[in-house]
Structure formats: C-alpha cells, structure tokens
C-alpha cells in the first residue's frame, strides 16, 4: 500500500503499546565476539550520572569536586591602609604650576563620610584610608601650621598606600567547576571570605555479600564453607576511592531473601556492588535477582581476569549495580577497572585511570586483543621503579603481596625484562 | 671519703630536690647558629610516642598500622576434600608384595570418628575426607563386591585430594607489626578467618586558631581584620594525613581565654596544632600560653620559609603541640615538614617523606646550608614530570596554584632548567 494512498478501510485503533523498559543498545562486539574494555567502560559510564551537588562547609567538602565557579567575596586586603605616618589625601588636590606646589590642605581631625576636597587626615601606618583618599602624603612632605599643611613634595595616586584588593581583587575567579577542593583550595576560599561550596557528595556504596557457602571471618567453618573476604576487601577499596561504604552480608542464595535485602538497601545506595562466593550457584542467584528488580547487561569483556561482567540498573530509582566475579583476583580487578570509574563518575571527577610506568624485571606475557591485568610488586629508588609480577597461587595472598596492577594493553603480547610497562598503583594516588 | 669508710659524722639529711621539669637537651646548632631540619625533626619525633594500639574490626582499621604479627587462624581450604568419585582411604592400607596388591578394604557406609584401619568410605568430588583418610582411591582403581573393595591400582598419600591448607596453612604469617592494613591486607585477613586486628588509631588533632584580627570566613571584615584561612587549610591537611580533626577558633589574643580553650581541648587531642594570624601579638600570646601550660622548645631552623619553630608538651598529659607561623606559606610548609612526620609517628608509620623527582622548567635558586621549599606545579606526560616554580605574590593563591613543594636540600644552591629536582607531592600519596 502506498503511504499516501487514501484508505477505504476502517480506521485502525492502535492498542496502547507499553514499551518494555530496557537498557540502551550496548556496544558492538569485536571480531572475537567480545566487548572491548573501553567500550564496556564507556557504556557503563553512560548509564550513570554524577550525583547532585550540595552546599557544604569547607571541611565537609574537602577532597570533593566543586560544581560551581567561585569568585572572591572580598578584597584582600579588604581596605586601603596607610604604609607610613602622614596624611591621607586626594592626589588630585596636589597640583603643580610651573613645577611649584601651589596648594595647601586643611588638616582635619576626623572624616564623616568621604574625605572633603582639599582636606588631609593624619594617619599612622595600618590606618584605613577614608573614602575619597587615594594616597598618603608622608609627614616629611609637608609643613603644618595652624591646621594648614603646606606641601614640600607631592605624591601620586596610590603612593604610600597598601591598596584594597592588592593581593586579591573582589570577584577574582578562585575555583572553577570541576576543580577538586584540596586543602590549599580550602585555604584560598576561606581567605577570600567563603565558608561553603557546592560540591558533589561522597557516593554511598552498599557492598552486598551473598552466597550459601560464605561465613563471617572468625566463625568456625563447616565443610564447604569459606570466610567472606571479597566483600571486606571491596568495601575498603570503595572507601579508598572516597565513598561512604555500607557492607551488608546475606550469606544465602535464597533469591527472595537476597531481593529483600537489596531492595531495602537501595534507599541509601548510589551504587550497589555485589560480591559473592566463587560458586556458579552464587552467581546465578544474584543475576536472577538483578533481572527481577532491574535492567541487566551481561557481557563477555576482552579482559583477563574478569571477563564475565554483569551490570544493572535496579529498583524504581534505577540504582546502578555492579556484580563482581567470585574469584578474589577477578573481583578486585573488576573493582579497579569498572567500579572505580563509576564511583568517580558519581563524584563528578575525572574517570580515567592515571597509570604510572615501571621497568619489568622479568618477562611478562599477554594475549593480543585482551586487556590483561597482572598483579605486581614495585621497588623504587630515587631514579627508577621496577616491577615484578606476583604469581603466588593463593588468590588473596597474591593480592596482598601486590601493590600495582600491571596493565598489558590489547596490543601488547610480550614485555621483556628491562622494558617499561604501564602500572596502576593500588594504594592512594 | 672512701666509699666504704665508716663515717663518724652525723648522717646528712638531704633536702628533697624537686627537679624543674624540662625538655631533653635540644640538638646543637650548626655553624650558622641554626638547628638543621633533620636535627629538629629527630628532636620532635623523640618527644612523641606512637599511640597505643586498639583492637579494631577490619574496616575500622583500614589504612592504619598493624601492631602485631598476625597468623592465619584457619587452613584454606579448611578441610581436605575428594577431587574425584571414589573411596576415602588410608594410603598405608594399600600395600604391595612383590608388585602385587594384596589388600582388600571394607567398604563402609559412614564413619563415626576416624576412618577405621582397612576401611574405604565412598566419596564424591568435594566431599570432606574423614579423619584418618589421606588419599582418594578413584572408583576405577578397585572392584567392589559384597562390601569388599579389591584393588586394581594403588594411590599414594595425598593423591586425588584437595588438601586442607593447600592454599594457606594454619599459622602462616600474614601480616607483621608495622604493616599497613590496606584493602588487600583486609581481604587476606578476612579470608584467613580474622575479623579484628590491633592497629594504632587515627590521631586526634585539635587545630586551634587564635588571633585578634582573624574572623570566620563569611563574616564581614572590619578594618584590620582578615578571614581565617590557615586553620581551615591545616585542618584539611591533617585530615589528608589520616587524622581525625577538630578545628577550634578562639579569635583573640587574650591569654586566659586561649589557655582555657587549649586546656579544655587537651582531653581529645593527640596533637595540638596552633594556627594564628600574621601579627607579632598573635604569636607572642600563643607562645606565652604554651610556656604557662607546658615545656616549650623555640628554635631557629635552617629552613625557608618557616625558620621560626615552636613546639611544646602541654598540660598534665604532656600533649605535643606544634605552633605554625602566621604566614600561610610558612604555616603550610611547616605542616608538611614537621606536623606530618609527627602525625605519622603517632600512627606508628614510616615518618620519612617520600619524595618524587621532576625536571625543572626554569632556574631554581636556594641558599646553601638551608632547606628551601619552593612551591611548584607539575605537568606530567607518560614519560616525564616537569615542575615549574609558582611565585604568585598572594600567599594563599600561590599555594592553591601549587601541587608540589620543590625540595632544595641544604647543599643545593642552583638547579638549572632541564635538571632533576626533588619534589613532595601534596595531594595524596
């Protein structure tokens, strides 16, 4: 049927179509059928908005991202003051004719509002100049008799004056949107008369620990059980990024229970991070719950370890939720590759990792087409940082021995001893 | 008089000598009459002890210094389990004679306490081995008839078993005294069944702001007044080092008032830091109070800025108290040179600064014999970090533009463009 042909049919009443809510189209897969780490990161970041800024006192807002341009509220110094003993004057009153000073000035005791034209007010160093005065005539530049000052030498506007705003003019731009409220930025604002700033708050992270076979550390283990380590490690890691962290353990795979706990926690979560035990059942229970309460993206990412990635927007408020793999090394690497940028996105901060470089002490191997994150330990002297791969078989021990992730990019297959390699430092930045 | 000679004199009753309490002998001055920065630092550190450790939960203790050697409380895995379908056995029951297997085993349904000698218990992968069993005989290694297993092939101790402690043996040293409880150390402890650790608590710092001419930022300034910036900047800086900070403003030079406020605050202070305005009166009032309530060391230190250094042990508990100079740059540099090591000493952490290196973009000058700390801004690319001296005349603006202190050691007088220079990064480490 041609589009504009007149139809003789009865008009068709469209049924109301309720669109199934879903996540935006995910990025295309590469030739190996995997999503690249860069694509996956960009996709997750596109699903999360920075938190709304709050007005906070300077110390509350410390180390957070400023969300406004901030200008000085005062001049520093706030007032123009005399630098020497003498007389506050208007420089325009001090005229010359043929090189001779012709004016005398009335020496006044006090000034009501503005310095009258032709008047001079005695001042000492540090005294605030009255309105209208723009220079100080040193005492030695005039002779005074019967309340009249006869000039010996004149001064120009601004001479012998410490001018208001000399250090900082009212309205000077101090910080711009996106700046970090460092300790020194706090000093700058306070000195400029500013006691509050609009900053993005610290994200609130709920770390949910689930899995039938996990128990709290310190509890005696029954056969098949292990002590929950991942959720503690990840809670501390989220705190290190600057988040306020709530760790909630629900050591079960019962889907109703998990669902109830997550739903209860959403009220205080800007990001939910799931940490589970290592079993398939743990993983499946959590994914099933995520799908029940939200929109879920499951991806095989070109990354090792941590290729299985699951992310969702859950609950009525579509709170972002990142599920970590069960293996401690995979979970930890996933945190640093994906959770950290998400947290920094929530904080309104730069989301890119800031890699360092180190010299490999041994041969490092990777597979082309895959971001490979090896665990490493660095030793630095004044001149150079060396890095050695850590390969201890016990996952948590391997992490504890490491202080960097060695970043083998997609195009890197081999790094030889003595060659430089990219590293992410794990403690502080 | 010989020591053991019998005395005929009346015994001499010594008068009780009350020794005036005083600080230990300070270090000697150098040829210029100044105390070196290294000597002054060592002297201050000798007057301050690390805080007493507390038992804290893992997340409370995050990023603090561990004060005990910690060994694993469990084996990981906790139990020996079967890797294959078969029979849990004692390898010593499987004997050979002339290369022929001679034993048969009783197949039992269950084990009460220990596996009886000569018994075999059917197991599946993951099943915990009973006490006494040390190997798994795969099902294909025996024929079973009427409750007796006849061996086809034997196994050695440990074969087909995932052994308890294979990843981590009970009692393995995990952390040693002095280690930092990083996020990965937390994972290691939790996985080893440990939920608490003895760590040194965060130091509590009271920042006292005094001075007649200071007002809170946001309050309208009268002539001669300025907005208090130093105490805010220093409070944030102490927090960045890891302290819990209380900022207390007492904007007066009235000695009784200052004394009362400091005395009241000592109960919650592991370190008091005084920040004042820039006037001589501010400085003198605070020093007078320190001398009244404590033992005070005043030194001229071979350092620029910040050569005037005042430190005391105040109150009945001899709480350390560091007085910062009034100039914002001097105060900030003093914080980084002296307060930061003191805080790290309280935390039981390594007190030495961890300098980086950068390439100077311009000529940097210093005076021999003096530690000179210039303010600098770095720009980094993948390969190299360049540093440029910041010389803006407004002190707080100069600090806000900087992200490093450029460290010109005592023997350095000149650094030329393109030469490397030591820097302390100011944000995070």
mmCIF file of N, CA, C and O in Angstrom, chain B residues 286-376:
data_model
loop_
_atom_site.group_PDB
_atom_site.id
_atom_site.type_symbol
_atom_site.label_atom_id
_atom_site.label_comp_id
_atom_site.label_asym_id
_atom_site.label_seq_id
_atom_site.Cartn_x
_atom_site.Cartn_y
_atom_site.Cartn_z
ATOM 1 N N UNK B 286 50.329 33.287 71.949
ATOM 2 C CA UNK B 286 50.271 31.827 71.936
ATOM 3 C C UNK B 286 51.500 31.217 72.597
ATOM 4 O O UNK B 286 51.398 30.268 73.376
ATOM 5 N N UNK B 287 52.674 31.764 72.313
ATOM 6 C CA UNK B 287 53.888 31.230 72.935
ATOM 7 C C UNK B 287 53.811 31.394 74.454
ATOM 8 O O UNK B 287 54.185 30.485 75.215
ATOM 9 N N UNK B 288 53.302 32.540 74.893
ATOM 10 C CA UNK B 288 53.195 32.779 76.343
ATOM 11 C C UNK B 288 52.299 31.725 76.988
ATOM 12 O O UNK B 288 52.617 31.180 78.048
ATOM 13 N N UNK B 289 51.184 31.420 76.326
ATOM 14 C CA UNK B 289 50.279 30.403 76.882
ATOM 15 C C UNK B 289 50.968 29.034 76.895
ATOM 16 O O UNK B 289 50.902 28.302 77.889
ATOM 17 N N UNK B 290 51.651 28.703 75.818
ATOM 18 C CA UNK B 290 52.343 27.408 75.772
ATOM 19 C C UNK B 290 53.334 27.291 76.924
ATOM 20 O O UNK B 290 53.437 26.252 77.569
ATOM 21 N N UNK B 291 54.048 28.361 77.198
ATOM 22 C CA UNK B 291 55.047 28.312 78.270
ATOM 23 C C UNK B 291 54.373 28.182 79.632
ATOM 24 O O UNK B 291 54.928 27.583 80.552
ATOM 25 N N UNK B 292 53.176 28.748 79.727
ATOM 26 C CA UNK B 292 52.475 28.694 81.010
ATOM 27 C C UNK B 292 51.968 27.272 81.302
ATOM 28 O O UNK B 292 51.958 26.843 82.453
ATOM 29 N N UNK B 293 51.578 26.569 80.262
ATOM 30 C CA UNK B 293 50.964 25.253 80.498
ATOM 31 C C UNK B 293 51.859 24.099 80.072
ATOM 32 O O UNK B 293 51.454 22.939 80.166
ATOM 33 N N UNK B 294 53.073 24.385 79.643
ATOM 34 C CA UNK B 294 53.893 23.260 79.195
ATOM 35 C C UNK B 294 55.352 23.594 79.055
ATOM 36 O O UNK B 294 55.823 24.658 79.471
ATOM 37 N N UNK B 295 56.080 22.638 78.489
ATOM 38 C CA UNK B 295 57.510 22.774 78.247
ATOM 39 C C UNK B 295 57.686 23.099 76.783
ATOM 40 O O UNK B 295 57.139 22.417 75.925
ATOM 41 N N UNK B 296 58.455 24.150 76.518
ATOM 42 C CA UNK B 296 58.466 24.693 75.159
ATOM 43 C C UNK B 296 59.877 24.725 74.598
ATOM 44 O O UNK B 296 60.831 25.076 75.299
ATOM 45 N N UNK B 297 59.985 24.357 73.338
ATOM 46 C CA UNK B 297 61.237 24.454 72.583
ATOM 47 C C UNK B 297 61.050 25.483 71.486
ATOM 48 O O UNK B 297 60.155 25.349 70.647
ATOM 49 N N UNK B 298 61.886 26.520 71.498
ATOM 50 C CA UNK B 298 61.851 27.522 70.424
ATOM 51 C C UNK B 298 63.160 27.414 69.659
ATOM 52 O O UNK B 298 64.227 27.417 70.271
ATOM 53 N N UNK B 299 63.064 27.330 68.362
ATOM 54 C CA UNK B 299 64.289 27.119 67.586
ATOM 55 C C UNK B 299 64.253 27.936 66.308
ATOM 56 O O UNK B 299 63.194 28.163 65.728
ATOM 57 N N UNK B 300 65.431 28.359 65.899
ATOM 58 C CA UNK B 300 65.588 28.896 64.554
ATOM 59 C C UNK B 300 66.163 27.778 63.701
ATOM 60 O O UNK B 300 67.273 27.310 63.941
ATOM 61 N N UNK B 301 65.374 27.372 62.741
ATOM 62 C CA UNK B 301 65.698 26.184 61.968
ATOM 63 C C UNK B 301 66.212 26.609 60.597
ATOM 64 O O UNK B 301 65.743 27.603 60.029
ATOM 65 N N UNK B 302 67.164 25.851 60.072
ATOM 66 C CA UNK B 302 67.797 26.194 58.787
ATOM 67 C C UNK B 302 66.877 25.811 57.641
ATOM 68 O O UNK B 302 67.118 24.874 56.889
ATOM 69 N N UNK B 303 65.809 26.586 57.539
ATOM 70 C CA UNK B 303 64.753 26.237 56.594
ATOM 71 C C UNK B 303 64.078 27.527 56.137
ATOM 72 O O UNK B 303 63.968 28.484 56.889
ATOM 73 N N UNK B 304 63.645 27.516 54.871
ATOM 74 C CA UNK B 304 62.934 28.676 54.352
ATOM 75 C C UNK B 304 61.840 28.215 53.418
ATOM 76 O O UNK B 304 62.089 27.421 52.525
ATOM 77 N N UNK B 305 60.595 28.684 53.594
ATOM 78 C CA UNK B 305 60.136 29.518 54.710
ATOM 79 C C UNK B 305 59.942 28.672 55.963
ATOM 80 O O UNK B 305 60.105 27.463 55.911
ATOM 81 N N UNK B 306 59.591 29.351 57.072
ATOM 82 C CA UNK B 306 59.257 28.619 58.287
ATOM 83 C C UNK B 306 60.423 28.432 59.228
ATOM 84 O O UNK B 306 60.481 27.433 59.953
ATOM 85 N N UNK B 307 61.366 29.402 59.301
ATOM 86 C CA UNK B 307 62.551 29.200 60.144
ATOM 87 C C UNK B 307 62.224 29.280 61.633
ATOM 88 O O UNK B 307 62.918 28.690 62.452
ATOM 89 N N UNK B 308 61.173 30.007 62.004
ATOM 90 C CA UNK B 308 60.836 30.136 63.426
ATOM 91 C C UNK B 308 59.934 28.982 63.837
ATOM 92 O O UNK B 308 58.796 28.897 63.382
ATOM 93 N N UNK B 309 60.440 28.103 64.673
ATOM 94 C CA UNK B 309 59.694 26.909 65.041
ATOM 95 C C UNK B 309 59.508 26.832 66.542
ATOM 96 O O UNK B 309 60.461 27.004 67.306
ATOM 97 N N UNK B 310 58.265 26.573 66.951
ATOM 98 C CA UNK B 310 57.941 26.473 68.368
ATOM 99 C C UNK B 310 57.145 25.198 68.603
ATOM 100 O O UNK B 310 56.154 24.944 67.918
ATOM 101 N N UNK B 311 57.601 24.419 69.554
ATOM 102 C CA UNK B 311 56.972 23.136 69.859
ATOM 103 C C UNK B 311 56.900 23.005 71.368
ATOM 104 O O UNK B 311 57.758 23.503 72.090
ATOM 105 N N UNK B 312 55.879 22.328 71.867
ATOM 106 C CA UNK B 312 55.806 22.121 73.304
ATOM 107 C C UNK B 312 55.121 20.821 73.663
ATOM 108 O O UNK B 312 54.507 20.159 72.817
ATOM 109 N N UNK B 313 55.277 20.459 74.927
ATOM 110 C CA UNK B 313 54.481 19.374 75.506
ATOM 111 C C UNK B 313 53.631 20.057 76.556
ATOM 112 O O UNK B 313 54.170 20.612 77.525
ATOM 113 N N UNK B 314 52.312 20.057 76.360
ATOM 114 C CA UNK B 314 51.470 20.925 77.188
ATOM 115 C C UNK B 314 50.463 20.126 78.010
ATOM 116 O O UNK B 314 50.051 19.025 77.626
ATOM 117 N N UNK B 315 50.085 20.725 79.137
ATOM 118 C CA UNK B 315 49.102 20.108 80.021
ATOM 119 C C UNK B 315 49.708 18.987 80.842
ATOM 120 O O UNK B 315 50.869 18.621 80.666
ATOM 121 N N UNK B 316 48.889 18.438 81.747
ATOM 122 C CA UNK B 316 49.386 17.389 82.638
ATOM 123 C C UNK B 316 49.830 16.154 81.862
ATOM 124 O O UNK B 316 50.724 15.431 82.286
ATOM 125 N N UNK B 317 49.179 15.918 80.742
ATOM 126 C CA UNK B 317 49.482 14.708 79.968
ATOM 127 C C UNK B 317 50.607 14.941 78.970
ATOM 128 O O UNK B 317 50.895 14.060 78.169
ATOM 129 N N UNK B 318 51.178 16.136 78.973
ATOM 130 C CA UNK B 318 52.265 16.457 78.034
ATOM 131 C C UNK B 318 51.872 16.147 76.593
ATOM 132 O O UNK B 318 52.552 15.387 75.878
ATOM 133 N N UNK B 319 50.770 16.718 76.193
ATOM 134 C CA UNK B 319 50.298 16.549 74.817
ATOM 135 C C UNK B 319 51.188 17.370 73.885
ATOM 136 O O UNK B 319 51.444 18.542 74.149
ATOM 137 N N UNK B 320 51.686 16.758 72.800
ATOM 138 C CA UNK B 320 52.525 17.535 71.881
ATOM 139 C C UNK B 320 51.732 18.662 71.219
ATOM 140 O O UNK B 320 50.567 18.493 70.874
ATOM 141 N N UNK B 321 52.366 19.778 71.073
ATOM 142 C CA UNK B 321 51.719 20.948 70.468
ATOM 143 C C UNK B 321 52.708 21.645 69.548
ATOM 144 O O UNK B 321 53.805 22.017 69.962
ATOM 145 N N UNK B 322 52.301 21.799 68.303
ATOM 146 C CA UNK B 322 53.147 22.442 67.298
ATOM 147 C C UNK B 322 52.516 23.767 66.918
ATOM 148 O O UNK B 322 51.329 23.834 66.588
ATOM 149 N N UNK B 323 53.324 24.810 66.975
ATOM 150 C CA UNK B 323 52.816 26.125 66.609
ATOM 151 C C UNK B 323 53.262 26.450 65.196
ATOM 152 O O UNK B 323 54.455 26.405 64.894
ATOM 153 N N UNK B 324 52.303 26.798 64.362
ATOM 154 C CA UNK B 324 52.639 27.151 62.985
ATOM 155 C C UNK B 324 52.882 28.650 62.892
ATOM 156 O O UNK B 324 52.217 29.432 63.580
ATOM 157 N N UNK B 325 53.796 29.073 62.008
ATOM 158 C CA UNK B 325 53.955 30.507 61.763
ATOM 159 C C UNK B 325 52.654 31.091 61.189
ATOM 160 O O UNK B 325 51.806 30.356 60.690
ATOM 161 N N UNK B 326 52.525 32.400 61.256
ATOM 162 C CA UNK B 326 51.294 33.040 60.808
ATOM 163 C C UNK B 326 51.143 33.154 59.305
ATOM 164 O O UNK B 326 50.041 33.073 58.777
ATOM 165 N N UNK B 327 52.256 33.317 58.611
ATOM 166 C CA UNK B 327 52.172 33.422 57.150
ATOM 167 C C UNK B 327 51.663 32.113 56.572
ATOM 168 O O UNK B 327 52.146 31.040 56.935
ATOM 169 N N UNK B 328 50.691 32.185 55.647
ATOM 170 C CA UNK B 328 50.082 30.935 55.152
ATOM 171 C C UNK B 328 51.086 29.981 54.512
ATOM 172 O O UNK B 328 50.995 28.772 54.708
ATOM 173 N N UNK B 329 52.032 30.507 53.755
ATOM 174 C CA UNK B 329 53.004 29.624 53.103
ATOM 175 C C UNK B 329 53.914 28.993 54.154
ATOM 176 O O UNK B 329 54.176 27.783 54.136
ATOM 177 N N UNK B 330 54.371 29.793 55.123
ATOM 178 C CA UNK B 330 55.221 29.257 56.190
ATOM 179 C C UNK B 330 54.471 28.217 57.014
ATOM 180 O O UNK B 330 55.021 27.185 57.394
ATOM 181 N N UNK B 331 53.200 28.509 57.286
ATOM 182 C CA UNK B 331 52.393 27.575 58.070
ATOM 183 C C UNK B 331 52.230 26.255 57.318
ATOM 184 O O UNK B 331 52.379 25.169 57.887
ATOM 185 N N UNK B 332 51.953 26.363 56.029
ATOM 186 C CA UNK B 332 51.698 25.162 55.227
ATOM 187 C C UNK B 332 52.963 24.328 55.089
ATOM 188 O O UNK B 332 52.946 23.100 55.212
ATOM 189 N N UNK B 333 54.083 24.990 54.851
ATOM 190 C CA UNK B 333 55.356 24.274 54.725
ATOM 191 C C UNK B 333 55.721 23.627 56.061
ATOM 192 O O UNK B 333 56.143 22.467 56.112
ATOM 193 N N UNK B 334 55.533 24.360 57.154
ATOM 194 C CA UNK B 334 55.809 23.792 58.477
ATOM 195 C C UNK B 334 54.958 22.556 58.716
ATOM 196 O O UNK B 334 55.431 21.549 59.250
ATOM 197 N N UNK B 335 53.690 22.622 58.295
ATOM 198 C CA UNK B 335 52.844 21.434 58.448
ATOM 199 C C UNK B 335 53.466 20.244 57.740
ATOM 200 O O UNK B 335 53.602 19.156 58.316
ATOM 201 N N UNK B 336 53.868 20.438 56.488
ATOM 202 C CA UNK B 336 54.373 19.295 55.716
ATOM 203 C C UNK B 336 55.736 18.814 56.200
ATOM 204 O O UNK B 336 56.027 17.621 56.143
ATOM 205 N N UNK B 337 56.562 19.734 56.688
ATOM 206 C CA UNK B 337 57.913 19.335 57.126
ATOM 207 C C UNK B 337 57.878 18.718 58.525
ATOM 208 O O UNK B 337 58.568 17.731 58.779
ATOM 209 N N UNK B 338 57.069 19.257 59.435
ATOM 210 C CA UNK B 338 57.133 18.797 60.828
ATOM 211 C C UNK B 338 55.839 18.127 61.330
ATOM 212 O O UNK B 338 55.907 17.124 62.022
ATOM 213 N N UNK B 339 54.671 18.687 61.005
ATOM 214 C CA UNK B 339 53.443 18.108 61.567
ATOM 215 C C UNK B 339 53.151 16.738 60.954
ATOM 216 O O UNK B 339 52.716 15.815 61.636
ATOM 217 N N UNK B 340 53.420 16.612 59.669
ATOM 218 C CA UNK B 340 53.128 15.335 59.005
ATOM 219 C C UNK B 340 53.962 14.193 59.584
ATOM 220 O O UNK B 340 53.394 13.145 59.927
ATOM 221 N N UNK B 341 55.279 14.357 59.742
ATOM 222 C CA UNK B 341 56.030 13.286 60.410
ATOM 223 C C UNK B 341 55.529 13.025 61.834
ATOM 224 O O UNK B 341 55.497 11.872 62.260
ATOM 225 N N UNK B 342 55.144 14.066 62.566
ATOM 226 C CA UNK B 342 54.631 13.842 63.921
ATOM 227 C C UNK B 342 53.357 13.000 63.885
ATOM 228 O O UNK B 342 53.180 12.082 64.684
ATOM 229 N N UNK B 343 52.479 13.314 62.934
ATOM 230 C CA UNK B 343 51.242 12.531 62.823
ATOM 231 C C UNK B 343 51.563 11.086 62.457
ATOM 232 O O UNK B 343 50.964 10.151 62.996
ATOM 233 N N UNK B 344 52.509 10.921 61.561
ATOM 234 C CA UNK B 344 52.853 9.559 61.150
ATOM 235 C C UNK B 344 53.563 8.814 62.285
ATOM 236 O O UNK B 344 53.390 7.609 62.439
ATOM 237 N N UNK B 345 54.296 9.527 63.099
ATOM 238 C CA UNK B 345 54.890 8.924 64.294
ATOM 239 C C UNK B 345 53.780 8.445 65.247
ATOM 240 O O UNK B 345 53.830 7.326 65.757
ATOM 241 N N UNK B 346 52.769 9.279 65.461
ATOM 242 C CA UNK B 346 51.640 8.877 66.310
ATOM 243 C C UNK B 346 50.958 7.634 65.748
ATOM 244 O O UNK B 346 50.501 6.763 66.485
ATOM 245 N N UNK B 347 50.876 7.549 64.420
ATOM 246 C CA UNK B 347 50.233 6.415 63.762
ATOM 247 C C UNK B 347 51.143 5.187 63.707
ATOM 248 O O UNK B 347 50.723 4.135 63.237
ATOM 249 N N UNK B 348 52.394 5.364 64.130
ATOM 250 C CA UNK B 348 53.328 4.244 64.082
ATOM 251 C C UNK B 348 53.847 3.962 62.688
ATOM 252 O O UNK B 348 54.383 2.893 62.421
ATOM 253 N N UNK B 349 53.672 4.938 61.788
ATOM 254 C CA UNK B 349 54.053 4.718 60.382
ATOM 255 C C UNK B 349 55.422 5.326 60.106
ATOM 256 O O UNK B 349 55.945 6.113 60.896
ATOM 257 N N UNK B 350 55.954 4.937 59.000
ATOM 258 C CA UNK B 350 57.194 5.498 58.475
ATOM 259 C C UNK B 350 57.077 7.025 58.415
ATOM 260 O O UNK B 350 56.142 7.559 57.822
ATOM 261 N N UNK B 351 58.017 7.730 59.055
ATOM 262 C CA UNK B 351 57.868 9.186 59.154
ATOM 263 C C UNK B 351 58.576 9.954 58.044
ATOM 264 O O UNK B 351 58.378 11.154 57.905
ATOM 265 N N UNK B 352 59.414 9.277 57.293
ATOM 266 C CA UNK B 352 60.180 9.990 56.273
ATOM 267 C C UNK B 352 59.301 10.400 55.106
ATOM 268 O O UNK B 352 58.394 9.669 54.727
ATOM 269 N N UNK B 353 59.541 11.572 54.547
ATOM 270 C CA UNK B 353 58.780 11.953 53.354
ATOM 271 C C UNK B 353 59.202 11.067 52.182
ATOM 272 O O UNK B 353 60.313 10.537 52.170
ATOM 273 N N UNK B 354 58.296 10.870 51.256
ATOM 274 C CA UNK B 354 58.616 10.056 50.092
ATOM 275 C C UNK B 354 58.676 10.946 48.870
ATOM 276 O O UNK B 354 57.671 11.174 48.205
ATOM 277 N N UNK B 355 59.856 11.502 48.594
ATOM 278 C CA UNK B 355 59.947 12.467 47.510
ATOM 279 C C UNK B 355 59.866 11.805 46.142
ATOM 280 O O UNK B 355 60.232 10.645 45.968
ATOM 281 N N UNK B 356 59.360 12.578 45.206
ATOM 282 C CA UNK B 356 59.441 12.194 43.809
ATOM 283 C C UNK B 356 60.497 13.066 43.139
ATOM 284 O O UNK B 356 61.210 13.822 43.802
ATOM 285 N N UNK B 357 60.606 12.921 41.848
ATOM 286 C CA UNK B 357 61.557 13.756 41.106
ATOM 287 C C UNK B 357 60.848 14.358 39.905
ATOM 288 O O UNK B 357 59.953 13.746 39.330
ATOM 289 N N UNK B 358 61.278 15.554 39.561
ATOM 290 C CA UNK B 358 60.718 16.215 38.391
ATOM 291 C C UNK B 358 61.818 17.037 37.732
ATOM 292 O O UNK B 358 62.832 17.355 38.362
ATOM 293 N N UNK B 359 61.586 17.355 36.473
ATOM 294 C CA UNK B 359 62.560 18.135 35.711
ATOM 295 C C UNK B 359 62.169 19.607 35.795
ATOM 296 O O UNK B 359 61.047 19.983 35.453
ATOM 297 N N UNK B 360 63.110 20.426 36.237
ATOM 298 C CA UNK B 360 62.846 21.860 36.386
ATOM 299 C C UNK B 360 62.682 22.500 35.009
ATOM 300 O O UNK B 360 63.468 22.235 34.094
ATOM 301 N N UNK B 361 61.672 23.351 34.853
ATOM 302 C CA UNK B 361 61.485 24.067 33.591
ATOM 303 C C UNK B 361 62.260 25.387 33.601
ATOM 304 O O UNK B 361 62.534 25.944 32.551
ATOM 305 N N UNK B 362 62.571 25.878 34.788
ATOM 306 C CA UNK B 362 63.292 27.145 34.883
ATOM 307 C C UNK B 362 64.401 27.030 35.911
ATOM 308 O O UNK B 362 64.595 25.974 36.524
ATOM 309 N N UNK B 363 65.115 28.121 36.115
ATOM 310 C CA UNK B 363 66.199 28.145 37.102
ATOM 311 C C UNK B 363 65.599 28.236 38.497
ATOM 312 O O UNK B 363 64.687 29.024 38.746
ATOM 313 N N UNK B 364 66.105 27.412 39.411
ATOM 314 C CA UNK B 364 65.655 27.443 40.800
ATOM 315 C C UNK B 364 66.850 27.779 41.674
ATOM 316 O O UNK B 364 67.923 27.209 41.515
ATOM 317 N N UNK B 365 66.648 28.712 42.596
ATOM 318 C CA UNK B 365 67.756 29.153 43.441
ATOM 319 C C UNK B 365 67.453 28.925 44.909
ATOM 320 O O UNK B 365 66.311 29.023 45.363
ATOM 321 N N UNK B 366 68.494 28.633 45.668
ATOM 322 C CA UNK B 366 68.377 28.467 47.105
ATOM 323 C C UNK B 366 69.652 28.978 47.760
ATOM 324 O O UNK B 366 70.558 29.448 47.073
ATOM 325 N N UNK B 367 69.706 28.918 49.089
ATOM 326 C CA UNK B 367 70.921 29.296 49.805
ATOM 327 C C UNK B 367 71.531 28.049 50.410
ATOM 328 O O UNK B 367 70.828 27.242 51.027
ATOM 329 N N UNK B 368 72.824 27.898 50.253
ATOM 330 C CA UNK B 368 73.476 26.743 50.836
ATOM 331 C C UNK B 368 73.275 26.753 52.348
ATOM 332 O O UNK B 368 73.220 27.797 52.981
ATOM 333 N N UNK B 369 73.146 25.568 52.908
ATOM 334 C CA UNK B 369 73.006 25.448 54.355
ATOM 335 C C UNK B 369 71.568 25.541 54.832
ATOM 336 O O UNK B 369 71.301 25.489 56.030
ATOM 337 N N UNK B 370 70.631 25.673 53.896
ATOM 338 C CA UNK B 370 69.236 25.887 54.254
ATOM 339 C C UNK B 370 68.366 24.937 53.423
ATOM 340 O O UNK B 370 68.593 24.807 52.216
ATOM 341 N N UNK B 371 67.402 24.293 54.065
ATOM 342 C CA UNK B 371 66.413 23.542 53.295
ATOM 343 C C UNK B 371 65.401 24.546 52.760
ATOM 344 O O UNK B 371 64.731 25.232 53.537
ATOM 345 N N UNK B 372 65.334 24.643 51.446
ATOM 346 C CA UNK B 372 64.453 25.631 50.848
ATOM 347 C C UNK B 372 63.311 24.886 50.170
ATOM 348 O O UNK B 372 63.551 24.009 49.349
ATOM 349 N N UNK B 373 62.085 25.252 50.518
ATOM 350 C CA UNK B 373 60.919 24.576 49.947
ATOM 351 C C UNK B 373 60.155 25.566 49.084
ATOM 352 O O UNK B 373 59.402 26.407 49.596
ATOM 353 N N UNK B 374 60.380 25.466 47.802
ATOM 354 C CA UNK B 374 59.674 26.329 46.864
ATOM 355 C C UNK B 374 58.328 25.694 46.534
ATOM 356 O O UNK B 374 58.151 24.491 46.648
ATOM 357 N N UNK B 375 57.400 26.511 46.109
ATOM 358 C CA UNK B 375 56.119 25.993 45.670
ATOM 359 C C UNK B 375 56.200 25.719 44.171
ATOM 360 O O UNK B 375 56.806 26.506 43.431
ATOM 361 N N UNK B 376 55.582 24.627 43.741
ATOM 362 C CA UNK B 376 55.704 24.272 42.331
ATOM 363 C C UNK B 376 54.458 23.598 41.786
ATOM 364 O O UNK B 376 53.619 23.087 42.523
#
